[in-house]
Short mmCIF file of C-alpha atoms and ligand atoms in Angstrom, two decimals:
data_model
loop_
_atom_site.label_atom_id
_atom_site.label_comp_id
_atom_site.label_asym_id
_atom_site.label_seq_id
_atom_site.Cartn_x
_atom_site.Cartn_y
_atom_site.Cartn_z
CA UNK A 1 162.80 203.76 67.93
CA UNK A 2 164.06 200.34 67.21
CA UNK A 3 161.47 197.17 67.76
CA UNK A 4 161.44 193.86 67.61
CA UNK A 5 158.61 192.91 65.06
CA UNK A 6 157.46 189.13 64.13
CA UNK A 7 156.14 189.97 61.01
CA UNK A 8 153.86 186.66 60.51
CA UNK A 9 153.10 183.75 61.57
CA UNK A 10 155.95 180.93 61.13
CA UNK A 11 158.45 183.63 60.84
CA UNK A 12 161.59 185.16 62.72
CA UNK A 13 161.43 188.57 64.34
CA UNK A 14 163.12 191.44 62.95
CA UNK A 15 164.41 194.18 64.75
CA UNK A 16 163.06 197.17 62.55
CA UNK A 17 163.00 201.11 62.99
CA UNK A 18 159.65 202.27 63.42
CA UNK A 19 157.64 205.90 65.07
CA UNK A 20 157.78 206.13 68.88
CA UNK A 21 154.37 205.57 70.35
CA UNK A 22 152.73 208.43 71.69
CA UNK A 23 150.02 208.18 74.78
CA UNK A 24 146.23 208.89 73.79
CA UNK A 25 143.58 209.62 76.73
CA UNK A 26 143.72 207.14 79.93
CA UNK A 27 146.95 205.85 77.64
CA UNK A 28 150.72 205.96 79.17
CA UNK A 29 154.24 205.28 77.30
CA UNK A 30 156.58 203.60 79.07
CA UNK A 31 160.59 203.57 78.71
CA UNK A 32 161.01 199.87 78.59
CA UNK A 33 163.78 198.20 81.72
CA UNK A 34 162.92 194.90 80.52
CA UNK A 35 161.18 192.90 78.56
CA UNK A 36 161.30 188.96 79.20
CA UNK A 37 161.63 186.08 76.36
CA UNK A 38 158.89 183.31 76.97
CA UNK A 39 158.10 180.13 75.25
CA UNK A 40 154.97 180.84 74.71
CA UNK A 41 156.67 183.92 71.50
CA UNK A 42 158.51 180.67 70.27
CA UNK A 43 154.74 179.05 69.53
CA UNK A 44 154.44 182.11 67.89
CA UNK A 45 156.92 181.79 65.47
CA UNK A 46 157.21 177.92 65.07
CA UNK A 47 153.70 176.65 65.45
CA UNK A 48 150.50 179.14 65.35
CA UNK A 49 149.22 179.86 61.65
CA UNK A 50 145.99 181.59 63.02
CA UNK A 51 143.41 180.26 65.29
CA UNK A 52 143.98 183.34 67.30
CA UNK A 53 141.34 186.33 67.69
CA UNK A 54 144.33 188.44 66.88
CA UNK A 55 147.35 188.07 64.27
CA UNK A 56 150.86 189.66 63.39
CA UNK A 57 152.24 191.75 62.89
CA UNK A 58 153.04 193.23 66.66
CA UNK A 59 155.91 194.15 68.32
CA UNK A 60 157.16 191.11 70.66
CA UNK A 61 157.42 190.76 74.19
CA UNK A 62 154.39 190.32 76.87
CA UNK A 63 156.32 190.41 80.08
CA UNK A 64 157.82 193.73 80.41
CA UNK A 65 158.65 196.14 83.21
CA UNK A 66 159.89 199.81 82.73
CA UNK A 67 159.53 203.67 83.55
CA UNK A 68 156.61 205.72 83.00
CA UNK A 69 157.95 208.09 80.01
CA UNK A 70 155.03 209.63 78.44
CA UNK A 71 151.52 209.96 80.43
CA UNK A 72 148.02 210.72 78.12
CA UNK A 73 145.11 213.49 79.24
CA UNK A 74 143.45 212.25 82.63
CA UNK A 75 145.87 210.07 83.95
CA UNK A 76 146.95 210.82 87.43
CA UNK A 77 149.08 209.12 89.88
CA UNK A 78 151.65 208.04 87.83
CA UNK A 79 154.93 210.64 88.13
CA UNK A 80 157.45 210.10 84.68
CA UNK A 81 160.21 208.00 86.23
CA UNK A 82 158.24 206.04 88.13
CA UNK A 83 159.02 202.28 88.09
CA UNK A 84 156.11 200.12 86.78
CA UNK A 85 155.64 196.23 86.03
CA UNK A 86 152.58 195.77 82.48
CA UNK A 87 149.76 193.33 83.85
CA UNK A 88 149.87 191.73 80.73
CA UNK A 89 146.12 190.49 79.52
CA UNK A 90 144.09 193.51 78.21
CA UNK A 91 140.42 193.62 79.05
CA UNK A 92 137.62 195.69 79.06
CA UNK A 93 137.84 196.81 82.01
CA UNK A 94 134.25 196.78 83.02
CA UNK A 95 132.94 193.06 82.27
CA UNK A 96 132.28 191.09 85.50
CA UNK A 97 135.42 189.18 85.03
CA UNK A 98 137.34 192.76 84.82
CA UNK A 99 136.27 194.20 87.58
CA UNK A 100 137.31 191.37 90.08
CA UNK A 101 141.04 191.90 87.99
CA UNK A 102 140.21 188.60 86.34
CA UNK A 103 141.42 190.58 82.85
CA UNK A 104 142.37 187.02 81.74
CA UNK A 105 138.65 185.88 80.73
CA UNK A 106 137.08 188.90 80.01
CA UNK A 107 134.21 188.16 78.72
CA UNK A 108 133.21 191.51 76.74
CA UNK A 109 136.42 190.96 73.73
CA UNK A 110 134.85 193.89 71.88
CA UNK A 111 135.38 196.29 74.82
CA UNK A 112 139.16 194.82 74.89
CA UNK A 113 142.14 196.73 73.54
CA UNK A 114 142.64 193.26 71.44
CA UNK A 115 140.45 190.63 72.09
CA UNK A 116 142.04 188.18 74.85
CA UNK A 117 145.50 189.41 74.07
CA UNK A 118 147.72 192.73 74.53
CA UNK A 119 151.11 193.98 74.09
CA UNK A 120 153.49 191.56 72.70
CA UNK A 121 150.43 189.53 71.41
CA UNK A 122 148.57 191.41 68.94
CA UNK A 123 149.31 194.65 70.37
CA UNK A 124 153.06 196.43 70.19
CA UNK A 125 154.99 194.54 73.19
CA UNK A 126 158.01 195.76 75.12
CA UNK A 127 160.81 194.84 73.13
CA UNK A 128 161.23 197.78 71.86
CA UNK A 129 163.05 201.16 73.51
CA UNK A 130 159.08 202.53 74.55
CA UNK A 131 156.12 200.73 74.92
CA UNK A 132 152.17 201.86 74.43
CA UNK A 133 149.73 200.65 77.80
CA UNK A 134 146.41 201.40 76.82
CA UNK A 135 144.96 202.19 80.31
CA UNK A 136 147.00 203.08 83.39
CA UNK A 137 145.52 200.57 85.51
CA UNK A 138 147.43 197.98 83.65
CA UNK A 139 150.55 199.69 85.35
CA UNK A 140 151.93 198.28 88.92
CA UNK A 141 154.14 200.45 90.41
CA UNK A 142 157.37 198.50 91.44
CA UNK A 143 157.79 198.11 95.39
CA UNK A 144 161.19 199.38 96.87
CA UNK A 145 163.70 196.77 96.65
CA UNK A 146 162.57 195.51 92.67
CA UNK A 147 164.21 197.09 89.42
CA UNK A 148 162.65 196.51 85.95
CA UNK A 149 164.63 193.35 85.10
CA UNK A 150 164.42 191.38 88.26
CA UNK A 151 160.33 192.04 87.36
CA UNK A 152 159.98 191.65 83.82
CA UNK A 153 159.63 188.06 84.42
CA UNK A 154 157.08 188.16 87.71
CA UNK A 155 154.41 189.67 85.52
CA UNK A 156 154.57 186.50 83.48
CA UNK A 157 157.02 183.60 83.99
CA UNK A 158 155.79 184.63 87.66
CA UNK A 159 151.88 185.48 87.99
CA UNK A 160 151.21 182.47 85.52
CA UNK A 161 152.31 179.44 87.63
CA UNK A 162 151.30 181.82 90.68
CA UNK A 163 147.78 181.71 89.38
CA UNK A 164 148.03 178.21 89.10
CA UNK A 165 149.36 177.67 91.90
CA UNK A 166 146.96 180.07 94.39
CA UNK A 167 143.74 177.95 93.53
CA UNK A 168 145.04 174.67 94.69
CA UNK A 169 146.60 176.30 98.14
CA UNK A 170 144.09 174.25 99.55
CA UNK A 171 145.37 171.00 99.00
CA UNK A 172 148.94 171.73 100.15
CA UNK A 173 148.56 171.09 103.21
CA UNK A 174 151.95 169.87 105.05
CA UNK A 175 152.55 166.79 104.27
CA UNK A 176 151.09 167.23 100.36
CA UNK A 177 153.56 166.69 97.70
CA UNK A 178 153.26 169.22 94.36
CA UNK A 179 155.23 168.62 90.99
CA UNK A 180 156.28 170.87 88.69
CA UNK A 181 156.96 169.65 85.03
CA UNK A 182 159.18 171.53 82.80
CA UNK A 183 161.54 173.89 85.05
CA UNK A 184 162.45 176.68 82.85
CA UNK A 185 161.41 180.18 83.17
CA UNK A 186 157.78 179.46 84.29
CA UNK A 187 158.83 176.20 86.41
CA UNK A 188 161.88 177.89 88.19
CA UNK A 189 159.23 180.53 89.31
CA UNK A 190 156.79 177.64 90.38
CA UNK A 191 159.04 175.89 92.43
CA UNK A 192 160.14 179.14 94.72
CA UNK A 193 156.18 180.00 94.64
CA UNK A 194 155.25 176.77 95.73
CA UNK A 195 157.88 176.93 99.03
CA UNK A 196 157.05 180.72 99.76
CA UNK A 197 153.13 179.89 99.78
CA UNK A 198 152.99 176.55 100.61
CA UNK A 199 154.24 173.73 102.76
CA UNK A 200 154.22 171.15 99.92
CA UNK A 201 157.45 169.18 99.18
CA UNK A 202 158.37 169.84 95.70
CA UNK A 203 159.38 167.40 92.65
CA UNK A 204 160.37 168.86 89.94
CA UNK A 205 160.64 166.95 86.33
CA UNK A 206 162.65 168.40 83.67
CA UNK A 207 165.03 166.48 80.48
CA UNK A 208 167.86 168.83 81.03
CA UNK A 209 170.32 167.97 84.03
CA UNK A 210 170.77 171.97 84.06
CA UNK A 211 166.99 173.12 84.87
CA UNK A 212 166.80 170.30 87.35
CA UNK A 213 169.87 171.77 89.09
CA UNK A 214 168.37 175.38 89.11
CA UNK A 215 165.29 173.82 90.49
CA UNK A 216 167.01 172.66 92.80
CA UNK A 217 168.93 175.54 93.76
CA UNK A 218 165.67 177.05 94.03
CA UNK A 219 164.77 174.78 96.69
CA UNK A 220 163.08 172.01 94.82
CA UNK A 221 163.56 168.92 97.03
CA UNK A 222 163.56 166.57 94.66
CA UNK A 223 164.41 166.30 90.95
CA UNK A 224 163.43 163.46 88.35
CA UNK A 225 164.28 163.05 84.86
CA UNK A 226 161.44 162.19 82.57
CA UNK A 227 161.18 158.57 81.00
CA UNK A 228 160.23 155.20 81.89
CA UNK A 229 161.26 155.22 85.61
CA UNK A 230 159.92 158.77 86.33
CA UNK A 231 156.33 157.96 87.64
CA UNK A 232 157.78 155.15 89.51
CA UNK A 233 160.07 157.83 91.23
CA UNK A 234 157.24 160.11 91.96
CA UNK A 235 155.34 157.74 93.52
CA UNK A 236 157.78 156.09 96.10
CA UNK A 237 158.59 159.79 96.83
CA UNK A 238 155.21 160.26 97.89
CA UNK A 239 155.01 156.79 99.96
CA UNK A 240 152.87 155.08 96.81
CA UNK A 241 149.94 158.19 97.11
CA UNK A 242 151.11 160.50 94.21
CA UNK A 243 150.91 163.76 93.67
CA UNK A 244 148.34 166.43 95.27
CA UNK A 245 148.83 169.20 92.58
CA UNK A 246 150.98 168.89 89.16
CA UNK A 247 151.46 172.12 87.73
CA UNK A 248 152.81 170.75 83.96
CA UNK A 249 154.52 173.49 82.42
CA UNK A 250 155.10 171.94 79.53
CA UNK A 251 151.61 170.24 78.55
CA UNK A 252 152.88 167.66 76.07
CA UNK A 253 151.32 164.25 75.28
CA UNK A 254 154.26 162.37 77.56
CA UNK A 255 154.27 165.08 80.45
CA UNK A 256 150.34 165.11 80.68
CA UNK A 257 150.88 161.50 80.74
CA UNK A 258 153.22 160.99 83.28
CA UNK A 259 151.10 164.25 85.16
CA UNK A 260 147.86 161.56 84.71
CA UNK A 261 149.93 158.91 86.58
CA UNK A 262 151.36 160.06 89.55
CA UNK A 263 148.33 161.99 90.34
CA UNK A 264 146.89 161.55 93.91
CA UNK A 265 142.69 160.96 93.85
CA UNK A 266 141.65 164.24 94.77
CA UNK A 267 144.52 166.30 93.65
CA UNK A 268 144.83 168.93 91.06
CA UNK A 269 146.34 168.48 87.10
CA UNK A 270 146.98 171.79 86.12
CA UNK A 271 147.58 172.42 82.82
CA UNK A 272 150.08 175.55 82.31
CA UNK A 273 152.37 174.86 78.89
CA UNK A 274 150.72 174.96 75.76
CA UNK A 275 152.42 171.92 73.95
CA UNK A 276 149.73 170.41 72.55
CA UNK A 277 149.13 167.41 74.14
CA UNK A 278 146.09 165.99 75.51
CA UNK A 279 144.89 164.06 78.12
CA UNK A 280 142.37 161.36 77.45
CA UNK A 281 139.91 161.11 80.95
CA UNK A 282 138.15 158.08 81.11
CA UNK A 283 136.26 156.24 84.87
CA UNK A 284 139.59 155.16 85.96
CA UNK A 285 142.24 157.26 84.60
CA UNK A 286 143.23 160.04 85.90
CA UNK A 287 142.39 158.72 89.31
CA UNK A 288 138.88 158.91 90.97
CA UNK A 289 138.58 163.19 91.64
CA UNK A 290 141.55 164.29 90.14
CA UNK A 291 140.42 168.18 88.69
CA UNK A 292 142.31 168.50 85.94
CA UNK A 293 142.28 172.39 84.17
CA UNK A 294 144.08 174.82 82.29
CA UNK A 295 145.10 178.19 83.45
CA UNK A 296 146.29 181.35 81.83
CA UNK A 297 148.12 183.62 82.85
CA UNK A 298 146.65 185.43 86.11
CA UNK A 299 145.03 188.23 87.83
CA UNK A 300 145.62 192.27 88.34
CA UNK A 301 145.27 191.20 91.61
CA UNK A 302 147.28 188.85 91.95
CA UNK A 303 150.41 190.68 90.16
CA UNK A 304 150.84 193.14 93.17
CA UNK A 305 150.71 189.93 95.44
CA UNK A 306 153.69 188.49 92.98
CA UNK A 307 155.56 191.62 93.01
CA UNK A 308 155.34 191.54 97.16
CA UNK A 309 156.95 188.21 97.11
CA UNK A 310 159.75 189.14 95.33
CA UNK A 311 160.27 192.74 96.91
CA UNK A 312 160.64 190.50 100.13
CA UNK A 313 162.67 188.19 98.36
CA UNK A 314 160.70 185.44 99.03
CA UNK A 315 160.72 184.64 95.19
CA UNK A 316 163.67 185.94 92.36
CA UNK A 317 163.54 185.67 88.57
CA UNK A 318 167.30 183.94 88.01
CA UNK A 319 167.48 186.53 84.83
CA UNK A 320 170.09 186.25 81.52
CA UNK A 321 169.86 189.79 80.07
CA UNK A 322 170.44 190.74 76.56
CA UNK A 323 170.74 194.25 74.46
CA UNK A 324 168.00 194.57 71.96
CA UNK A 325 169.57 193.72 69.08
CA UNK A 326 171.14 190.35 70.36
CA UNK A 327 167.19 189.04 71.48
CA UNK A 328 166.95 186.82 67.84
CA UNK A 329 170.16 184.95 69.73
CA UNK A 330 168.33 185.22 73.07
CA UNK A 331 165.22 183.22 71.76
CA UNK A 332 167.54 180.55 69.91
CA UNK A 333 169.00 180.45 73.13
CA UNK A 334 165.82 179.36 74.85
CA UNK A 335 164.57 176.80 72.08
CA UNK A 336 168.38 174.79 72.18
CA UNK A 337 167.64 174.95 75.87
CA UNK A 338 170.92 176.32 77.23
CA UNK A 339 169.71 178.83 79.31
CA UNK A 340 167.98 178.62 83.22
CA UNK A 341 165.59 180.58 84.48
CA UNK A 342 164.42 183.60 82.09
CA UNK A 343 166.02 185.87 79.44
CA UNK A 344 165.40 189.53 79.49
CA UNK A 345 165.95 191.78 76.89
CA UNK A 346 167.16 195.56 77.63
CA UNK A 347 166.25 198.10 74.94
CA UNK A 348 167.67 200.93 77.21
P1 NAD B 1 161.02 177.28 78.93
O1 NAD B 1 161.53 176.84 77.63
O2 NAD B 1 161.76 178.35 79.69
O3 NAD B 1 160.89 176.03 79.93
C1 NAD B 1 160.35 174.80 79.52
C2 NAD B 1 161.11 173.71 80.30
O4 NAD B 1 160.47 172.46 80.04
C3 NAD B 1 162.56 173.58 79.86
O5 NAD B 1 163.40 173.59 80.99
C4 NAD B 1 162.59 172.23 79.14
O6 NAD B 1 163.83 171.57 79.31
C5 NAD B 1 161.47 171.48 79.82
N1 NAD B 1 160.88 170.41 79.01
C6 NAD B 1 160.58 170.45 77.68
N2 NAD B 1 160.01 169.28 77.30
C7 NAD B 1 159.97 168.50 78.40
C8 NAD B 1 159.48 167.19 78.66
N3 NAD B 1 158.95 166.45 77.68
N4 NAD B 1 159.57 166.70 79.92
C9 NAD B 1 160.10 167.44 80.91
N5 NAD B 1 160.58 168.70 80.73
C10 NAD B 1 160.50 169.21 79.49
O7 NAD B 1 159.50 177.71 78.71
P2 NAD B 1 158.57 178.69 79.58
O8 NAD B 1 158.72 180.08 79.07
O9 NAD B 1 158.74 178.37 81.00
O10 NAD B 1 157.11 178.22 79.09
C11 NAD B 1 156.64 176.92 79.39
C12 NAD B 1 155.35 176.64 78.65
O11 NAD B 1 154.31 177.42 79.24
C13 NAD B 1 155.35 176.99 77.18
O12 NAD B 1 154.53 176.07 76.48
C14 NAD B 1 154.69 178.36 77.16
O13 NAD B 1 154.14 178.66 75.91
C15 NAD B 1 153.65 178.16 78.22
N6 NAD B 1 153.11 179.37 78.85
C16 NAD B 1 151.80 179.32 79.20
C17 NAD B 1 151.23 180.39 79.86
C18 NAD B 1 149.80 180.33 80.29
O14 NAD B 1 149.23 181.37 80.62
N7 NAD B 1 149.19 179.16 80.35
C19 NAD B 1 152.01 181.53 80.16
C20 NAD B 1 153.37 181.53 79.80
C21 NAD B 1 153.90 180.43 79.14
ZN1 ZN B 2 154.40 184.20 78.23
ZN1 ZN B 3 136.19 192.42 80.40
#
């Protein structure tokens, strides 16, 4: 079958011929329907030289969606042809954190199919005509209603800002404001999260006029460019308070900064994108019981919960598909920034 393969760090992907996979015990092969393109397989290639508990090379692609195809000795349950969405982050499966579906931090890596990774990040990923899962329970059957592009995406671009999202609920009360920096794939998905589960207003903050305009046709209700006037903005938006929750979703030194000033005491910085920026917390700054954190990715749990949003069309993926061999252009695509929402490749 053909694959897309990054063959080391701080290199391009090739799309190379290599053996279909074939499922072992507990394992299932799936015919891939989609497979998204996130910024996070750009780091990959631009910025990481190591510093990861895993390394290329691996097939790309960590948001996938598909058909079961191939099913190993002892799994039950799951019919060939059925429709399935990958819960991306492989754990052990039987840690404390794994049991509650919390594969994110499992916190037994040697019992992990690859230690706080999986496919499309140190395992084979799904851009690729069949993908390995090493355990059916990774596996989400799709609810009527969703196909394997529309939710590629949810089981990353989705369940990550979900995640974030779900433990602030709390302080978005009516009345609370939430921003969302950086409205691309992840941020698009944040914004339609935030009205389907919340009563927050939304401001979103993104440099191209393009994402602010999906945002908004996503139901942000406000949009702000970034620069010198932005944190002004945010805070006469709010009536001087700031922000309850910022979910940054691009975690750069100037977002985290402006995230650090329009905060609200008491409210949330979440820290979603992994730019590289930090945040320096001193008495006064951010302001008196901000929780700042960073979150990744999200719960088995919580994918189903994702998956029911969208099957009710309370959330949708605004998707850009691609054929296999045209995904090099889709990720140059995504790092000139001239596409919205997510791109999805389609091996089949
Ligand atoms: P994307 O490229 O689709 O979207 C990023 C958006 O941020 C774009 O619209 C871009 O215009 C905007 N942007 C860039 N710099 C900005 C700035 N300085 N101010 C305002 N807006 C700015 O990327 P994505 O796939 O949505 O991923 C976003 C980030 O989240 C990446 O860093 C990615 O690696 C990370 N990520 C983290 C997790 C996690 O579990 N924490 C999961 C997935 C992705
Ligand atoms: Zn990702
Ligand atoms: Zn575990």
């Amino acid at each position: 079958m053909r694959a897309l393969r990054l063959p080391a760090w701080k290199s391009e992907p090739e799309l190379v011929e290599v053996p279909d996979p074939e499922p072992g015990p507990g394992q299932v092969v799936i015919k891939v329907g989609g497979a998204g393109a996130c910024h996070s397989d750009l780091h990959l290639m631009r910025d990481f030289t190591g510093g990861l508990p895993w390394a290329p090379p691996f097939t790309l692609g960590h948001e996938n969606a598909g058909w079961v195809h191939a099913v190993g000795d002892g799994v039950t349950g799951l019919e060939p042809g059925t429709a399935v969405a990958v819960y991306g982050p492989w754990g052990c499966g039987v840690c404390e954190r794994c049991r509650l579906g919390v594969e994110t931090y499992c916190e037994n890596p040697a019992g992990a199919p690859v230690p706080a990774g999986g496919g499309g990040l140190g395992l084979d990923g799904g851009m690729a005509e069949f993908m390995l899962v090493p355990d059916a329970r990774f596996l989400v059957p799709l609810p009527d209603g969703l196909d394997p592009v529309a939710a590629a995406p949810l089981t990353d671009a989705a369940l990550t800002p979900y995640h974030a999202v779900r433990r602030s609920w709390a302080k978005l009360p009516p009345g609370s404001t939430a921003v969302v920096i950086g409205a691309g794939g992840l941020g698009h998905l944040a914004v339609q999260i935030l009205k389907a589960t919340t009563a927050a207003r939304v401001i979103v903050v993104d440099t191209r006029e393009q994402a602010r305009e999906s945002a908004l046709r996503h139901g942000a209700d406000h949009a702000v460019a970034p620069g010198e006037r932005a944190a002004g903005e945010i805070r006469e938006a709010t009536g001087g308070r700031g922000a309850d929750v910022i979910i940054d979703c691009v975690g750069a030194q100037e977002t985290l900064a402006l995230a650090g000033a329009v905060a609200r005491m008491l409210g949330d910085l979440t820290i979603v994108g992994i730019a590289g920026g930090a945040l320096p917390v001193t008495f006064g700054s951010p302001p008196y019981e901000v929780s700042v954190q960073s979150t990744y990715w999200g719960t088995r749990p919580e994918l189903s919960e994702v998956l029911d949003l969208a099957a009710r069309g309370l959330i949708r993926a605004e998707v850009t598909t691609f054929p296999l061999d045209q995904a090099v252009e889709a990720y140059h695509r995504l790092e000139n920034g001239e596409l919205t929402g997510r791109a999805v490749i389609v091996p089949n």
